[in-house]
Amino acid sequence: RPALLWWALRACALPDGDRARAALRVGAAVELLQTCALVHDDVMDSSRLRRGRPALHVSLAVQYGASSTDPFPGAAAVLAGDLALAWAEDTLAETELPDPVRRRVRAVWRVMRAEMVAGQYLDLHGQVTADRSALLALRTARLKSAQYSASRPLELGAVLAGADPGLTRRLAEAGAPAGLAFQLRDDLLGVFGDPSRTGKPAGDDIREGKPTLLV
């Protein structure tokens, strides 16, 4: 995500010192937002692994000897995710930007943040609804991951470069299929991937009845 942001900046303008520093900070904010999303997602899905290691709530349960019914590990992990979100907001707010650029960055950020939450909601809602349409699966994939994994980082990079709205929109649109492909491949790996290579259990999405194109 930060790499896409950086290369969108490079594609639209040569990054001078101020722009480069701003891009690094905004990229860091995006990563902190991603950290929040992953920690919360693991708690909501009761996932035990993340990137080949115990998920945060699992690690906390082991550290404190908590039972499977103890609410502490999950609650503490949610707080850690909240802290990552707060740090993301602080990092973005403290980034020095010209006022017109700041307003555009904040506008993209607000949309990206809302899309991420809406996608997570659809992911959860899909487990308790009979809707198994491809349309719902694609909408969930776009909102939960594709937008903030590719389209929005590209858009942020273009905005930081001072690109005009037309070019900014085209870059964001170019990222949409790449972000969707990323999520669809992740869905495939979540079912058929080798956990020793993917770093996460196989079959969780199928067992939970999540709205993916595979189900």
Backbone as JSON, one array per atom type, in Angstrom:
{
  "sequence": "RPALLWWALRACALPDGDRARAALRVGAAVELLQTCALVHDDVMDSSRLRRGRPALHVSLAVQYGASSTDPFPGAAAVLAGDLALAWAEDTLAETELPDPVRRRVRAVWRVMRAEMVAGQYLDLHGQVTADRSALLALRTARLKSAQYSASRPLELGAVLAGADPGLTRRLAEAGAPAGLAFQLRDDLLGVFGDPSRTGKPAGDDIREGKPTLLV",
  "N": [[0.81, -1.21, 0.0], [1.81, 1.4, 0.93], [3.86, 1.43, -0.97], [2.5, 1.54, -3.41], [1.29, 4.03, -3.08], [3.6, 5.63, -3.04], [4.69, 5.21, -5.63], [2.66, 6.16, -7.21], [2.82, 8.84, -6.56], [5.37, 9.34, -7.63], [4.81, 8.89, -10.29], [3.3, 11.05, -10.96], [4.62, 13.37, -10.21], [7.9, 14.69, -9.52], [9.2, 13.72, -6.48], [9.95, 16.08, -4.22], [11.8, 17.13, -1.26], [9.85, 17.83, 0.76], [7.47, 16.71, -0.25], [8.22, 14.03, -0.39], [8.68, 13.4, 2.32], [6.1, 13.82, 3.31], [4.71, 11.83, 1.89], [5.85, 9.5, 2.95], [4.96, 9.64, 5.58], [2.14, 9.6, 5.26], [1.91, 7.14, 4.03], [2.76, 5.52, 6.17], [0.64, 5.99, 7.89], [-1.42, 4.72, 6.49], [-0.55, 2.07, 6.72], [-0.79, 1.7, 9.48], [-3.55, 1.92, 9.71], [-4.22, -0.38, 8.32], [-3.15, -2.26, 10.1], [-4.88, -1.98, 12.28], [-7.23, -2.94, 11.03], [-6.55, -5.64, 10.5], [-6.06, -6.74, 13.07], [-8.57, -6.41, 14.31], [-10.12, -7.91, 12.53], [-9.11, -10.5, 12.9], [-9.97, -11.02, 15.51], [-12.77, -10.88, 15.21], [-13.21, -12.98, 13.45], [-12.24, -15.09, 14.84], [-9.73, -16.04, 14.19], [-6.74, -17.91, 14.3], [-4.18, -17.66, 13.37], [-1.87, -15.31, 11.97], [-0.06, -14.22, 9.37], [1.63, -16.41, 9.68], [2.14, -16.55, 12.36], [0.96, -16.63, 15.81], [-2.19, -15.04, 16.1], [-2.9, -11.78, 17.49], [-4.8, -11.79, 19.65], [-4.73, -14.47, 20.31], [-2.08, -14.82, 21.07], [-2.1, -13.19, 23.34], [-3.87, -14.62, 24.95], [-2.38, -16.93, 25.47], [-0.19, -15.78, 26.78], [-1.34, -14.8, 29.15], [-2.59, -16.98, 30.18], [-5.3, -17.4, 29.62], [-8.62, -18.72, 29.37], [-10.62, -20.29, 26.77], [-13.08, -19.09, 26.89], [-12.7, -16.71, 28.12], [-13.07, -13.25, 28.07], [-11.0, -11.43, 27.99], [-8.56, -11.63, 26.22], [-9.54, -11.14, 23.56], [-10.82, -8.66, 23.91], [-8.68, -7.05, 24.72], [-7.1, -7.17, 22.43], [-8.77, -5.86, 20.61], [-8.63, -3.29, 21.69], [-5.94, -2.77, 21.17], [-6.02, -2.67, 18.39], [-7.66, -0.44, 18.14], [-5.91, 1.47, 19.15], [-3.94, 1.46, 17.17], [-5.43, 2.56, 15.09], [-5.91, 5.11, 16.17], [-3.28, 6.08, 16.23], [-2.8, 6.1, 13.5], [-4.54, 8.13, 12.67], [-3.42, 10.28, 14.09], [-0.87, 10.39, 12.93], [-1.49, 11.1, 10.3], [-2.78, 13.56, 10.75], [-0.7, 15.11, 11.74], [0.97, 15.43, 9.63], [2.71, 17.6, 7.57], [1.24, 19.59, 5.23], [0.28, 21.49, 2.33], [-2.65, 23.53, 2.54], [-4.73, 23.1, 0.48], [-3.99, 20.56, -0.5], [-4.04, 19.06, 1.84], [-6.79, 19.07, 2.44], [-7.79, 17.55, 0.31], [-6.45, 15.11, 0.73], [-7.51, 14.37, 3.24], [-10.16, 14.01, 2.49], [-10.05, 11.75, 0.78], [-9.04, 9.92, 2.62], [-11.12, 9.74, 4.53], [-13.12, 8.51, 3.02], [-11.85, 6.08, 2.37], [-11.5, 4.94, 4.92], [-14.18, 4.6, 5.74], [-15.05, 2.82, 3.75], [-13.53, 0.56, 4.35], [-14.57, -0.22, 6.86], [-17.24, -0.69, 6.15], [-16.89, -2.81, 4.35], [-15.92, -4.8, 6.08], [-18.15, -5.12, 7.68], [-19.99, -6.16, 5.78], [-18.7, -8.55, 5.29], [-19.02, -9.89, 7.72], [-21.82, -9.84, 7.91], [-22.51, -11.39, 5.77], [-22.27, -13.94, 6.73], [-24.54, -14.52, 8.09], [-26.67, -14.31, 6.47], [-28.77, -15.39, 3.75], [-27.96, -14.69, 1.28], [-26.02, -15.46, -1.39], [-24.93, -14.38, -3.62], [-22.94, -13.56, -6.5], [-22.64, -10.88, -6.86], [-22.81, -9.72, -4.28], [-20.56, -10.91, -3.15], [-18.48, -9.81, -4.69], [-18.83, -7.1, -4.14], [-18.28, -7.06, -1.4], [-15.59, -7.89, -1.44], [-14.42, -5.77, -2.84], [-14.87, -3.57, -1.13], [-13.9, -4.42, 1.37], [-11.2, -4.95, 0.97], [-10.02, -4.45, -1.65], [-10.29, -1.7, -2.36], [-8.9, -0.17, -0.34], [-6.49, -1.4, -0.51], [-5.35, -0.93, -2.98], [-6.64, 0.98, -4.87], [-7.21, 3.35, -3.3], [-4.65, 3.97, -2.05], [-3.18, 4.59, -4.41], [-4.65, 6.79, -5.25], [-4.2, 8.54, -3.12], [-1.44, 8.99, -3.41], [-1.39, 10.34, -5.86], [-2.83, 12.63, -5.18], [-1.12, 13.77, -3.26], [0.91, 14.47, -4.95], [-0.18, 16.6, -6.19], [-1.73, 16.22, -8.41], [-4.18, 16.7, -11.02], [-7.8, 16.42, -10.68], [-8.83, 14.68, -12.68], [-6.66, 13.0, -13.55], [-6.04, 11.89, -11.1], [-8.38, 10.43, -10.56], [-8.27, 8.57, -12.66], [-6.0, 7.09, -12.02], [-6.83, 5.92, -9.61], [-8.93, 4.37, -10.58], [-7.5, 2.62, -12.2], [-6.27, 1.1, -10.29], [-8.29, -0.43, -9.24], [-9.0, -3.05, -10.49], [-6.63, -4.41, -9.92], [-6.54, -4.39, -7.11], [-8.85, -5.89, -6.6], [-8.16, -8.33, -7.77], [-6.08, -9.05, -6.07], [-7.51, -9.53, -3.67], [-9.21, -11.63, -4.48], [-7.36, -13.61, -5.1], [-6.34, -13.96, -2.55], [-8.58, -15.06, -1.34], [-8.65, -17.54, -2.67], [-6.22, -18.67, -1.8], [-6.85, -18.85, 0.85], [-8.43, -21.07, 0.94], [-7.26, -23.14, -0.62], [-4.57, -22.87, -0.17], [-1.29, -23.6, 1.2], [-0.91, -23.71, 4.59], [1.6, -23.45, 5.8], [2.94, -21.87, 4.08], [1.26, -19.74, 3.43], [0.7, -18.65, 5.87], [-1.66, -18.66, 7.25], [-4.63, -20.37, 8.45], [-6.16, -22.95, 6.45], [-9.27, -22.99, 4.77], [-10.95, -21.6, 6.52], [-12.67, -19.51, 5.66], [-14.6, -20.85, 4.11], [-15.74, -22.59, 6.0], [-16.9, -20.73, 7.7], [-18.8, -19.64, 6.11], [-18.43, -17.33, 4.56], [-19.03, -14.5, 2.37], [-17.71, -15.08, -0.44], [-16.46, -15.44, -3.83], [-16.06, -18.1, -4.1], [-17.97, -19.43, -2.71]],
  "CA": [[0.0, 0.0, 0.0], [2.69, 2.57, 0.85], [4.61, 1.41, -2.22], [1.6, 2.06, -4.45], [1.19, 5.46, -2.84], [4.86, 6.26, -3.44], [4.88, 5.19, -7.07], [1.68, 7.09, -7.8], [3.44, 10.16, -6.4], [6.46, 9.44, -8.61], [4.24, 8.93, -11.64], [2.65, 12.35, -11.2], [5.52, 14.5, -9.93], [9.14, 14.34, -8.85], [9.01, 14.0, -5.06], [10.97, 16.86, -3.53], [11.93, 16.74, 0.14], [8.59, 17.96, 1.49], [6.52, 15.71, -0.75], [8.7, 12.7, 0.0], [8.41, 13.23, 3.75], [4.65, 13.69, 3.47], [4.31, 10.52, 1.38], [6.27, 8.48, 3.92], [4.07, 9.71, 6.74], [0.8, 9.14, 4.88], [2.05, 5.69, 3.85], [2.78, 4.92, 7.5], [-0.73, 6.06, 8.41], [-2.17, 3.66, 5.82], [-0.15, 0.8, 7.32], [-1.4, 1.62, 10.8], [-4.96, 1.61, 9.47], [-4.24, -1.8, 7.97], [-2.92, -3.01, 11.33], [-6.17, -1.97, 12.98], [-8.16, -3.81, 10.32], [-6.15, -7.03, 10.66], [-6.26, -7.17, 14.45], [-10.01, -6.53, 14.53], [-10.61, -9.01, 11.7], [-8.75, -11.77, 13.55], [-10.85, -11.22, 16.66], [-14.14, -11.14, 14.74], [-13.24, -14.27, 12.77], [-11.61, -16.09, 15.72], [-8.58, -16.59, 13.48], [-5.65, -18.21, 15.22], [-2.88, -17.33, 12.78], [-1.73, -14.13, 11.12], [1.29, -14.2, 8.81], [2.42, -17.53, 10.17], [2.35, -16.46, 13.81], [-0.33, -16.52, 16.5], [-2.88, -13.74, 16.07], [-2.66, -11.05, 18.73], [-5.65, -12.26, 20.75], [-4.25, -15.81, 20.68], [-0.84, -14.59, 21.81], [-2.46, -12.66, 24.67], [-4.47, -15.72, 25.71], [-1.28, -17.78, 25.93], [0.62, -15.01, 27.72], [-2.02, -14.63, 30.43], [-3.23, -18.23, 30.58], [-6.74, -17.22, 29.57], [-9.39, -19.81, 28.79], [-11.26, -19.95, 25.49], [-14.27, -18.28, 27.15], [-12.29, -15.47, 28.79], [-13.17, -12.15, 27.11], [-9.86, -10.51, 28.04], [-7.67, -11.57, 25.06], [-10.18, -10.48, 22.43], [-11.05, -7.26, 24.23], [-7.39, -6.37, 24.71], [-6.68, -7.06, 21.03], [-9.58, -4.79, 20.02], [-8.04, -2.03, 22.15], [-4.7, -2.57, 20.43], [-6.43, -2.21, 17.07], [-8.12, 0.95, 18.29], [-4.72, 2.31, 19.31], [-3.33, 1.59, 15.84], [-6.26, 3.52, 14.35], [-5.63, 6.44, 16.73], [-1.96, 6.48, 15.75], [-2.94, 6.42, 12.07], [-5.16, 9.45, 12.59], [-2.43, 11.25, 14.57], [0.19, 10.5, 11.93], [-2.03, 11.86, 9.18], [-3.06, 14.93, 11.18], [0.55, 15.83, 12.0], [1.74, 15.55, 8.4], [2.68, 18.97, 7.05], [0.77, 19.64, 3.85], [-0.44, 22.72, 1.96], [-4.07, 23.39, 2.86], [-5.55, 22.43, -0.55], [-3.63, 19.13, -0.54], [-4.53, 18.47, 3.09], [-8.23, 18.84, 2.32], [-8.01, 16.42, -0.61], [-5.99, 13.89, 1.41], [-8.49, 14.01, 4.26], [-11.38, 13.52, 1.83], [-9.79, 10.37, 0.37], [-8.87, 9.13, 3.84], [-12.43, 9.47, 5.13], [-13.8, 7.52, 2.18], [-11.15, 4.81, 2.54], [-11.8, 4.43, 6.26], [-15.57, 4.14, 5.75], [-15.13, 1.63, 2.9], [-12.94, -0.57, 5.08], [-15.53, -0.64, 7.88], [-18.4, -1.24, 5.45], [-16.51, -4.11, 3.84], [-15.86, -5.74, 7.2], [-19.54, -5.4, 8.06], [-20.56, -7.08, 4.79], [-18.04, -9.84, 5.5], [-19.7, -10.51, 8.86], [-23.25, -9.99, 7.6], [-22.64, -12.49, 4.83], [-22.29, -15.22, 7.44], [-25.85, -14.73, 8.71], [-27.69, -14.07, 5.46], [-28.83, -16.43, 2.73], [-27.49, -14.13, 0.0], [-24.74, -16.01, -1.84], [-24.77, -13.89, -4.98], [-21.61, -13.07, -6.9], [-22.64, -9.42, -6.7], [-22.46, -9.43, -2.89], [-19.17, -11.32, -2.92], [-17.61, -8.81, -5.31], [-18.94, -5.83, -3.39], [-17.54, -7.25, -0.15], [-14.16, -7.91, -1.75], [-13.99, -4.41, -3.21], [-14.89, -2.66, 0.02], [-13.09, -4.9, 2.49], [-9.76, -5.0, 0.71], [-9.52, -3.94, -2.93], [-10.2, -0.25, -2.4], [-7.82, 0.39, 0.48], [-5.22, -2.07, -0.83], [-4.79, -0.46, -4.25], [-7.22, 2.21, -5.43], [-7.04, 4.54, -2.45], [-3.25, 4.38, -1.98], [-2.82, 5.27, -5.66], [-5.31, 8.09, -5.23], [-3.49, 9.39, -2.15], [-0.17, 9.39, -4.01], [-1.66, 11.35, -6.88], [-3.22, 13.87, -4.49], [0.09, 14.35, -2.67], [1.69, 15.05, -6.04], [-0.88, 17.75, -6.74], [-2.33, 15.88, -9.71], [-5.54, 17.2, -11.2], [-8.8, 15.41, -10.34], [-8.99, 13.68, -13.73], [-5.57, 12.04, -13.46], [-6.2, 11.19, -9.82], [-9.46, 9.46, -10.72], [-7.84, 7.49, -13.55], [-5.09, 6.22, -11.27], [-7.64, 5.13, -8.68], [-9.66, 3.38, -11.38], [-6.53, 1.62, -12.64], [-5.95, 0.23, -9.17], [-9.44, -1.24, -8.83], [-8.88, -4.47, -10.82], [-5.48, -4.99, -9.22], [-6.96, -4.64, -5.74], [-9.81, -6.99, -6.59], [-7.4, -9.56, -8.04], [-5.37, -9.36, -4.82], [-8.44, -10.13, -2.71], [-9.68, -12.92, -4.99], [-6.27, -14.58, -4.9], [-6.3, -14.23, -1.12], [-9.68, -16.0, -1.08], [-8.22, -18.85, -3.14], [-5.19, -19.17, -0.89], [-7.49, -19.16, 2.12], [-9.06, -22.39, 0.84], [-6.38, -24.15, -1.2], [-3.17, -22.59, 0.12], [-0.57, -24.35, 2.23], [-0.76, -22.81, 5.74], [3.01, -23.2, 6.12], [3.42, -20.84, 3.17], [0.39, -18.57, 3.46], [0.71, -18.07, 7.21], [-2.99, -18.65, 7.85], [-5.29, -21.67, 8.28], [-6.91, -23.17, 5.21], [-10.67, -23.39, 4.87], [-11.75, -20.83, 7.48], [-13.74, -18.75, 4.99], [-15.65, -21.79, 3.71], [-16.43, -23.06, 7.21], [-17.68, -19.64, 8.29], [-19.82, -19.21, 5.17], [-18.2, -15.94, 4.16], [-19.46, -14.2, 1.0], [-16.65, -15.0, -1.45], [-16.89, -16.04, -5.1], [-15.93, -19.55, -4.0], [-19.2, -19.99, -2.13]],
  "C": [[0.85, 1.27, 0.0], [3.49, 2.62, -0.44], [3.76, 1.94, -3.37], [1.43, 3.57, -4.31], [2.43, 6.18, -3.36], [5.0, 6.32, -4.96], [3.82, 6.01, -7.8], [2.2, 8.52, -7.69], [4.52, 10.36, -7.45], [5.93, 9.55, -10.03], [3.68, 10.3, -11.99], [3.56, 13.54, -10.99], [6.8, 13.98, -9.31], [9.01, 14.69, -7.37], [10.17, 14.79, -4.46], [10.96, 16.47, -2.05], [10.62, 16.76, 0.91], [7.58, 16.91, 1.06], [6.93, 14.31, -0.33], [8.4, 12.43, 1.47], [6.91, 13.04, 4.0], [4.17, 12.31, 3.02], [4.68, 9.41, 2.34], [5.34, 8.47, 5.13], [2.66, 9.2, 6.41], [0.83, 7.63, 4.63], [2.07, 4.96, 5.17], [1.38, 4.92, 8.12], [-1.6, 4.96, 7.79], [-1.83, 2.3, 6.43], [-0.73, 0.63, 8.72], [-2.9, 1.34, 10.7], [-5.13, 0.14, 9.13], [-4.04, -2.67, 9.2], [-4.19, -3.1, 12.16], [-7.13, -2.96, 12.35], [-7.83, -5.28, 10.55], [-6.42, -7.55, 12.07], [-7.75, -7.36, 14.74], [-10.59, -7.71, 13.75], [-10.31, -10.36, 12.35], [-9.64, -12.06, 14.75], [-12.25, -11.61, 16.2], [-14.27, -12.52, 14.11], [-12.72, -15.41, 13.63], [-10.45, -16.79, 15.01], [-7.42, -16.79, 14.44], [-4.29, -17.8, 14.68], [-2.97, -16.04, 11.98], [-0.27, -14.08, 10.68], [2.2, -15.25, 9.44], [2.69, -17.52, 11.66], [1.0, -16.35, 14.51], [-0.91, -15.12, 16.38], [-2.75, -13.09, 17.44], [-3.51, -11.57, 19.88], [-5.25, -13.65, 21.22], [-2.98, -15.69, 21.51], [-1.12, -14.08, 23.23], [-3.07, -13.75, 25.54], [-3.39, -16.63, 26.28], [-0.48, -17.06, 27.02], [-0.02, -14.94, 29.11], [-2.77, -15.88, 30.89], [-4.74, -18.15, 30.57], [-7.42, -18.43, 28.93], [-10.05, -19.34, 27.5], [-12.5, -19.09, 25.68], [-13.95, -16.95, 27.82], [-12.35, -14.32, 27.78], [-11.93, -11.28, 27.03], [-9.02, -10.49, 26.76], [-8.28, -10.83, 23.87], [-10.39, -9.0, 22.68], [-9.75, -6.46, 24.2], [-6.88, -6.18, 23.28], [-7.47, -5.96, 20.32], [-9.02, -3.43, 20.43], [-6.74, -1.73, 21.42], [-4.99, -2.1, 19.01], [-6.92, -0.78, 17.09], [-6.94, 1.9, 18.41], [-4.02, 2.52, 17.98], [-4.11, 2.59, 14.99], [-6.01, 4.94, 14.85], [-4.28, 6.95, 16.25], [-2.0, 6.84, 14.27], [-3.51, 7.82, 11.9], [-4.17, 10.54, 13.02], [-1.34, 11.49, 13.52], [-0.27, 11.34, 10.75], [-2.22, 13.33, 9.57], [-1.8, 15.76, 11.35], [1.44, 15.95, 10.76], [1.59, 16.96, 7.83], [2.35, 18.96, 5.56], [0.18, 21.02, 3.57], [-1.94, 22.5, 2.17], [-4.9, 22.72, 1.76], [-5.26, 20.93, -0.63], [-4.16, 18.42, 0.7], [-6.03, 18.14, 2.99], [-8.52, 17.65, 1.41], [-7.58, 15.1, 0.02], [-7.01, 13.44, 2.44], [-9.76, 13.46, 3.63], [-11.2, 12.07, 1.39], [-9.71, 9.46, 1.58], [-10.22, 8.77, 4.46], [-13.2, 8.42, 4.34], [-13.18, 6.14, 2.38], [-11.48, 4.16, 3.87], [-13.22, 3.87, 6.32], [-15.74, 2.88, 4.9], [-14.62, 0.4, 3.63], [-13.92, -1.11, 6.12], [-16.75, -1.29, 7.22], [-18.1, -2.63, 4.9], [-16.44, -5.17, 4.93], [-17.27, -6.1, 7.67], [-20.18, -6.39, 7.08], [-19.98, -8.48, 4.94], [-18.71, -10.6, 6.64], [-21.16, -10.8, 8.55], [-23.48, -11.16, 6.65], [-22.71, -13.85, 5.48], [-23.66, -15.52, 8.06], [-26.99, -14.44, 7.74], [-27.65, -15.18, 4.42], [-28.31, -15.95, 1.38], [-26.11, -14.68, -0.33], [-24.44, -15.56, -3.27], [-23.34, -13.45, -5.24], [-21.51, -11.57, -6.7], [-22.25, -9.03, -5.27], [-21.01, -9.78, -2.62], [-18.19, -10.3, -3.49], [-17.65, -7.49, -4.56], [-18.16, -5.92, -2.08], [-16.05, -7.2, -0.4], [-13.64, -6.52, -2.08], [-13.86, -3.52, -1.97], [-13.93, -3.12, 1.11], [-11.61, -4.77, 2.23], [-9.33, -4.25, -0.54], [-9.34, -2.43, -2.93], [-9.02, 0.28, -1.59], [-6.49, -0.31, 0.26], [-4.57, -1.51, -2.08], [-5.35, 0.9, -4.68], [-6.93, 3.44, -4.58], [-5.58, 4.92, -2.24], [-2.77, 5.08, -3.24], [-3.42, 6.67, -5.7], [-4.6, 9.05, -4.28], [-2.16, 9.87, -2.72], [-0.35, 10.48, -5.04], [-2.04, 12.69, -6.24], [-2.01, 14.55, -3.88], [0.97, 15.0, -3.72], [1.05, 16.31, -6.61], [-1.5, 17.5, -8.09], [-3.75, 16.42, -9.8], [-6.55, 16.08, -10.94], [-8.97, 14.32, -11.4], [-7.92, 12.61, -13.67], [-5.68, 11.23, -12.17], [-7.26, 10.11, -9.93], [-9.02, 8.29, -11.59], [-6.87, 6.55, -12.84], [-5.86, 5.34, -10.29], [-8.4, 4.04, -9.42], [-8.74, 2.27, -11.87], [-6.2, 0.64, -11.53], [-7.07, -0.72, -8.79], [-9.31, -2.71, -9.22], [-7.71, -5.15, -10.13], [-5.85, -5.31, -7.77], [-7.93, -5.79, -5.64], [-9.1, -8.32, -6.84], [-6.64, -10.0, -6.79], [-6.3, -10.06, -3.84], [-8.94, -11.49, -3.18], [-8.61, -13.99, -4.86], [-6.15, -14.94, -3.41], [-7.41, -15.21, -0.73], [-9.3, -17.42, -1.51], [-7.19, -19.47, -2.2], [-5.79, -19.55, 0.46], [-8.18, -20.51, 2.12], [-8.05, -23.45, 0.41], [-4.9, -23.96, -0.85], [-2.6, -23.47, 1.21], [-0.34, -23.41, 3.42], [0.69, -22.51, 6.09], [3.6, -22.13, 5.22], [2.57, -19.57, 3.23], [0.37, -17.88, 4.82], [-0.66, -17.98, 7.85], [-3.67, -19.99, 7.61], [-6.03, -21.75, 6.96], [-8.35, -23.54, 5.54], [-11.52, -22.58, 5.82], [-12.92, -20.12, 6.82], [-14.91, -19.65, 4.6], [-16.45, -22.23, 4.93], [-17.33, -21.98, 7.81], [-18.76, -19.11, 7.35], [-19.67, -17.78, 4.71], [-18.61, -15.72, 2.7], [-18.27, -13.99, 0.06], [-17.16, -15.65, -2.73], [-16.78, -17.56, -5.07], [-17.17, -20.2, -3.43], [-20.4, -19.19, -2.59]]
}
